[in-house]
PDB file of C-alpha atoms in Angstrom:
ATOM      1  CA  UNK A   1      -8.181-123.602  43.874  1.00 60.00           C
ATOM      2  CA  UNK A   2     -11.333-124.954  41.814  1.00 74.00           C
ATOM      3  CA  UNK A   3     -10.525-124.513  38.697  1.00 83.00           C
ATOM      4  CA  UNK A   4     -12.035-126.293  35.713  1.00 88.00           C
ATOM      5  CA  UNK A   5      -9.221-128.904  35.127  1.00 88.00           C
ATOM      6  CA  UNK A   6      -9.845-129.149  30.897  1.00 91.00           C
ATOM      7  CA  UNK A   7      -8.831-125.134  31.099  1.00 95.00           C
ATOM      8  CA  UNK A   8      -4.813-123.758  30.866  1.00 94.00           C
ATOM      9  CA  UNK A   9      -3.898-121.961  34.239  1.00 94.00           C
ATOM     10  CA  UNK A  10      -0.994-119.351  34.750  1.00 92.00           C
ATOM     11  CA  UNK A  11       0.447-118.812  37.495  1.00 91.00           C
ATOM     12  CA  UNK A  12       4.034-117.150  37.912  1.00 85.00           C
ATOM     13  CA  UNK A  13       5.239-120.253  38.244  1.00 87.00           C
ATOM     14  CA  UNK A  14       4.818-121.385  34.560  1.00 90.00           C
ATOM     15  CA  UNK A  15       4.987-117.848  32.667  1.00 90.00           C
ATOM     16  CA  UNK A  16       8.236-119.458  31.287  1.00 92.00           C
ATOM     17  CA  UNK A  17       6.246-122.038  29.308  1.00 94.00           C
ATOM     18  CA  UNK A  18       5.971-120.047  25.965  1.00 94.00           C
ATOM     19  CA  UNK A  19       2.853-122.430  24.272  1.00 96.00           C
ATOM     20  CA  UNK A  20       1.157-122.151  27.483  1.00 95.00           C
ATOM     21  CA  UNK A  21       0.977-118.241  27.633  1.00 95.00           C
ATOM     22  CA  UNK A  22       0.522-118.097  23.555  1.00 95.00           C
ATOM     23  CA  UNK A  23      -2.840-120.204  24.171  1.00 94.00           C
ATOM     24  CA  UNK A  24      -3.732-117.873  26.832  1.00 94.00           C
ATOM     25  CA  UNK A  25      -2.497-114.752  25.538  1.00 94.00           C
ATOM     26  CA  UNK A  26      -4.669-115.912  21.744  1.00 93.00           C
ATOM     27  CA  UNK A  27      -7.502-117.080  23.325  1.00 92.00           C
ATOM     28  CA  UNK A  28      -8.380-113.774  25.113  1.00 90.00           C
ATOM     29  CA  UNK A  29      -6.800-111.615  22.421  1.00 89.00           C
ATOM     30  CA  UNK A  30      -4.382-110.164  24.389  1.00 91.00           C
ATOM     31  CA  UNK A  31      -0.172-110.419  23.408  1.00 94.00           C
ATOM     32  CA  UNK A  32       2.002-112.502  25.862  1.00 94.00           C
ATOM     33  CA  UNK A  33       3.314-109.228  27.282  1.00 93.00           C
ATOM     34  CA  UNK A  34       0.118-108.185  28.543  1.00 92.00           C
ATOM     35  CA  UNK A  35      -0.551-111.523  29.886  1.00 90.00           C
ATOM     36  CA  UNK A  36       2.271-111.954  31.542  1.00 89.00           C
ATOM     37  CA  UNK A  37       2.274-108.092  32.831  1.00 87.00           C
ATOM     38  CA  UNK A  38      -1.524-108.706  34.230  1.00 82.00           C
ATOM     39  CA  UNK A  39       0.337-111.870  36.285  1.00 81.00           C
ATOM     40  CA  UNK A  40       2.755-110.178  37.666  1.00 73.00           C
ATOM     41  CA  UNK A  41       0.813-106.548  38.331  1.00 69.00           C
ATOM     42  CA  UNK A  42      -2.419-107.999  40.584  1.00 63.00           C
ATOM     43  CA  UNK A  43      -3.987-111.366  39.180  1.00 67.00           C
ATOM     44  CA  UNK A  44      -1.815-114.081  40.593  1.00 82.00           C
ATOM     45  CA  UNK A  45      -3.931-116.973  39.010  1.00 90.00           C
ATOM     46  CA  UNK A  46      -5.465-116.444  35.338  1.00 91.00           C
ATOM     47  CA  UNK A  47      -7.112-119.419  33.956  1.00 94.00           C
ATOM     48  CA  UNK A  48      -8.815-120.248  30.418  1.00 95.00           C
ATOM     49  CA  UNK A  49     -10.901-122.537  28.311  1.00 94.00           C
ATOM     50  CA  UNK A  50      -8.476-122.219  25.108  1.00 93.00           C
ATOM     51  CA  UNK A  51      -9.900-124.927  23.337  1.00 91.00           C
ATOM     52  CA  UNK A  52     -13.133-123.197  23.467  1.00 87.00           C
ATOM     53  CA  UNK A  53     -15.120-122.041  20.251  1.00 83.00           C
ATOM     54  CA  UNK A  54     -16.394-119.319  21.480  1.00 78.00           C
ATOM     55  CA  UNK A  55     -16.240-115.428  20.689  1.00 76.00           C
ATOM     56  CA  UNK A  56     -15.608-114.541  24.235  1.00 77.00           C
ATOM     57  CA  UNK A  57     -13.733-117.440  25.780  1.00 87.00           C
ATOM     58  CA  UNK A  58     -14.325-118.721  28.900  1.00 93.00           C
ATOM     59  CA  UNK A  59     -11.976-117.413  31.742  1.00 94.00           C
ATOM     60  CA  UNK A  60     -11.222-116.859  35.103  1.00 94.00           C
ATOM     61  CA  UNK A  61      -8.860-114.043  37.282  1.00 91.00           C
ATOM     62  CA  UNK A  62      -7.744-114.755  40.700  1.00 91.00           C
ATOM     63  CA  UNK A  63      -6.200-111.939  42.996  1.00 89.00           C
ATOM     64  CA  UNK A  64      -5.819-111.142  46.618  1.00 88.00           C
ATOM     65  CA  UNK A  65      -6.772-107.377  47.336  1.00 89.00           C
ATOM     66  CA  UNK A  66      -4.761-105.624  50.570  1.00 89.00           C
ATOM     67  CA  UNK A  67      -5.185-102.897  52.794  1.00 89.00           C
ATOM     68  CA  UNK A  68      -9.084-102.144  51.331  1.00 90.00           C
ATOM     69  CA  UNK A  69     -11.307-103.589  53.995  1.00 91.00           C
ATOM     70  CA  UNK A  70     -12.448-107.271  54.650  1.00 93.00           C
ATOM     71  CA  UNK A  71     -14.776-106.874  51.393  1.00 94.00           C
ATOM     72  CA  UNK A  72     -15.599-104.281  49.021  1.00 93.00           C
ATOM     73  CA  UNK A  73     -18.786-102.785  49.764  1.00 91.00           C
ATOM     74  CA  UNK A  74     -22.129-103.660  47.301  1.00 91.00           C
ATOM     75  CA  UNK A  75     -21.493-100.520  45.595  1.00 92.00           C
ATOM     76  CA  UNK A  76     -18.186-101.035  44.968  1.00 90.00           C
ATOM     77  CA  UNK A  77     -19.019-104.542  43.686  1.00 91.00           C
ATOM     78  CA  UNK A  78     -22.104-102.782  41.467  1.00 88.00           C
ATOM     79  CA  UNK A  79     -19.560-100.053  39.946  1.00 87.00           C
ATOM     80  CA  UNK A  80     -18.327-103.359  37.864  1.00 76.00           C
ATOM     81  CA  UNK A  81     -21.556-103.432  35.977  1.00 77.00           C
ATOM     82  CA  UNK A  82     -21.020 -99.469  35.195  1.00 79.00           C
ATOM     83  CA  UNK A  83     -17.386-100.502  33.934  1.00 74.00           C
ATOM     84  CA  UNK A  84     -17.899-103.473  31.964  1.00 72.00           C
ATOM     85  CA  UNK A  85     -21.145-102.340  30.438  1.00 78.00           C
ATOM     86  CA  UNK A  86     -23.462-104.713  31.746  1.00 86.00           C
ATOM     87  CA  UNK A  87     -26.685-105.785  33.390  1.00 91.00           C
ATOM     88  CA  UNK A  88     -26.546-106.705  36.984  1.00 92.00           C
ATOM     89  CA  UNK A  89     -28.622-110.106  37.024  1.00 92.00           C
ATOM     90  CA  UNK A  90     -27.750-111.020  41.039  1.00 92.00           C
ATOM     91  CA  UNK A  91     -25.748-109.645  44.117  1.00 94.00           C
ATOM     92  CA  UNK A  92     -25.899-111.676  46.645  1.00 94.00           C
ATOM     93  CA  UNK A  93     -23.926-111.501  50.378  1.00 95.00           C
ATOM     94  CA  UNK A  94     -22.738-115.094  51.809  1.00 95.00           C
ATOM     95  CA  UNK A  95     -19.826-116.867  52.955  1.00 95.00           C
ATOM     96  CA  UNK A  96     -17.310-119.142  51.498  1.00 95.00           C
ATOM     97  CA  UNK A  97     -16.264-122.653  52.142  1.00 93.00           C
ATOM     98  CA  UNK A  98     -14.087-122.444  54.850  1.00 94.00           C
ATOM     99  CA  UNK A  99     -16.597-119.739  56.819  1.00 95.00           C
ATOM    100  CA  UNK A 100     -15.228-116.552  55.288  1.00 95.00           C
ATOM    101  CA  UNK A 101     -17.412-113.312  54.593  1.00 96.00           C
ATOM    102  CA  UNK A 102     -17.809-113.706  50.640  1.00 96.00           C
ATOM    103  CA  UNK A 103     -19.950-111.557  48.401  1.00 96.00           C
ATOM    104  CA  UNK A 104     -20.697-112.803  44.817  1.00 95.00           C
ATOM    105  CA  UNK A 105     -22.182-109.807  41.679  1.00 94.00           C
ATOM    106  CA  UNK A 106     -23.655-111.622  38.728  1.00 94.00           C
ATOM    107  CA  UNK A 107     -23.579-109.521  35.475  1.00 93.00           C
ATOM    108  CA  UNK A 108     -24.841-109.941  31.939  1.00 93.00           C
ATOM    109  CA  UNK A 109     -23.426-108.378  29.062  1.00 89.00           C
ATOM    110  CA  UNK A 110     -23.109-107.987  25.198  1.00 86.00           C
ATOM    111  CA  UNK A 111     -19.944-107.022  23.187  1.00 78.00           C
ATOM    112  CA  UNK A 112     -19.502-107.517  19.567  1.00 75.00           C
ATOM    113  CA  UNK A 113     -22.701-109.367  19.391  1.00 81.00           C
ATOM    114  CA  UNK A 114     -22.055-111.842  22.124  1.00 82.00           C
ATOM    115  CA  UNK A 115     -23.795-112.123  25.262  1.00 87.00           C
ATOM    116  CA  UNK A 116     -21.463-113.467  27.644  1.00 89.00           C
ATOM    117  CA  UNK A 117     -22.216-113.815  31.797  1.00 93.00           C
ATOM    118  CA  UNK A 118     -19.671-112.951  34.486  1.00 93.00           C
ATOM    119  CA  UNK A 119     -19.730-112.915  38.187  1.00 94.00           C
ATOM    120  CA  UNK A 120     -17.219-110.992  40.812  1.00 93.00           C
ATOM    121  CA  UNK A 121     -16.769-112.223  44.097  1.00 92.00           C
ATOM    122  CA  UNK A 122     -14.937-111.323  46.927  1.00 95.00           C
ATOM    123  CA  UNK A 123     -13.947-113.522  50.109  1.00 95.00           C
ATOM    124  CA  UNK A 124     -12.494-112.192  52.934  1.00 96.00           C
ATOM    125  CA  UNK A 125      -8.812-112.966  54.077  1.00 92.00           C
ATOM    126  CA  UNK A 126      -8.625-110.942  57.854  1.00 89.00           C
ATOM    127  CA  UNK A 127      -9.403-107.488  58.739  1.00 90.00           C
ATOM    128  CA  UNK A 128      -8.150-105.826  55.705  1.00 93.00           C
ATOM    129  CA  UNK A 129      -7.601-107.661  52.965  1.00 92.00           C
ATOM    130  CA  UNK A 130     -10.035-110.228  50.686  1.00 94.00           C
ATOM    131  CA  UNK A 131      -9.747-112.688  47.488  1.00 92.00           C
ATOM    132  CA  UNK A 132     -11.138-111.503  44.627  1.00 92.00           C
ATOM    133  CA  UNK A 133     -12.155-113.419  41.495  1.00 92.00           C
ATOM    134  CA  UNK A 134     -13.899-112.609  38.079  1.00 92.00           C
ATOM    135  CA  UNK A 135     -15.142-115.163  36.037  1.00 95.00           C
ATOM    136  CA  UNK A 136     -16.835-114.819  32.572  1.00 93.00           C
ATOM    137  CA  UNK A 137     -18.278-117.295  30.016  1.00 93.00           C
ATOM    138  CA  UNK A 138     -21.095-117.344  27.606  1.00 89.00           C
ATOM    139  CA  UNK A 139     -22.928-119.709  29.802  1.00 90.00           C
ATOM    140  CA  UNK A 140     -24.895-118.817  32.751  1.00 91.00           C
ATOM    141  CA  UNK A 141     -25.100-122.538  33.678  1.00 92.00           C
ATOM    142  CA  UNK A 142     -21.335-122.424  33.584  1.00 92.00           C
ATOM    143  CA  UNK A 143     -20.814-119.520  35.566  1.00 93.00           C
ATOM    144  CA  UNK A 144     -23.148-121.035  38.365  1.00 93.00           C
ATOM    145  CA  UNK A 145     -21.238-123.806  38.275  1.00 93.00           C
ATOM    146  CA  UNK A 146     -17.466-122.682  38.397  1.00 93.00           C
ATOM    147  CA  UNK A 147     -18.414-119.599  40.887  1.00 93.00           C
ATOM    148  CA  UNK A 148     -20.108-122.236  43.061  1.00 93.00           C
ATOM    149  CA  UNK A 149     -16.593-124.231  43.279  1.00 92.00           C
ATOM    150  CA  UNK A 150     -14.903-121.185  43.548  1.00 91.00           C
ATOM    151  CA  UNK A 151     -16.346-119.785  46.358  1.00 92.00           C
ATOM    152  CA  UNK A 152     -16.660-123.418  48.258  1.00 92.00           C
ATOM    153  CA  UNK A 153     -13.040-123.757  47.835  1.00 90.00           C
ATOM    154  CA  UNK A 154     -12.147-120.848  49.617  1.00 89.00           C
TER     155      UNK A 154
END
């Protein structure tokens, strides 16, 4: 998986690392229990730039969605903008590095006076499952780099 090497990454394999969980929780402004609960519920990977000096720490989450088709519809992806109170800056149907069908939407939003950018993408993993990721950062350039690398790695 193409997560930035200088970010802290949490998976179910390292939730016992209380220092790591604490850094990620602090960077995401969540409790340690919330971070672990999110990981156990539907997000097998969370990666955060815990050293970032930003109002919104850059992060990404990756999960797998089963039983909802090969990819979410464009309408489903566009509904993310409404959920995040964000503006859609792009939508594209494409293929992943492995040649699987994929879709990516990019958004821009402002929270507490800070502008941030996010992308959500889905990569088909058969007829009835897909990988889904959300990436959030304060830099459009960094968002594109990470999104491209993640898409290429799936």
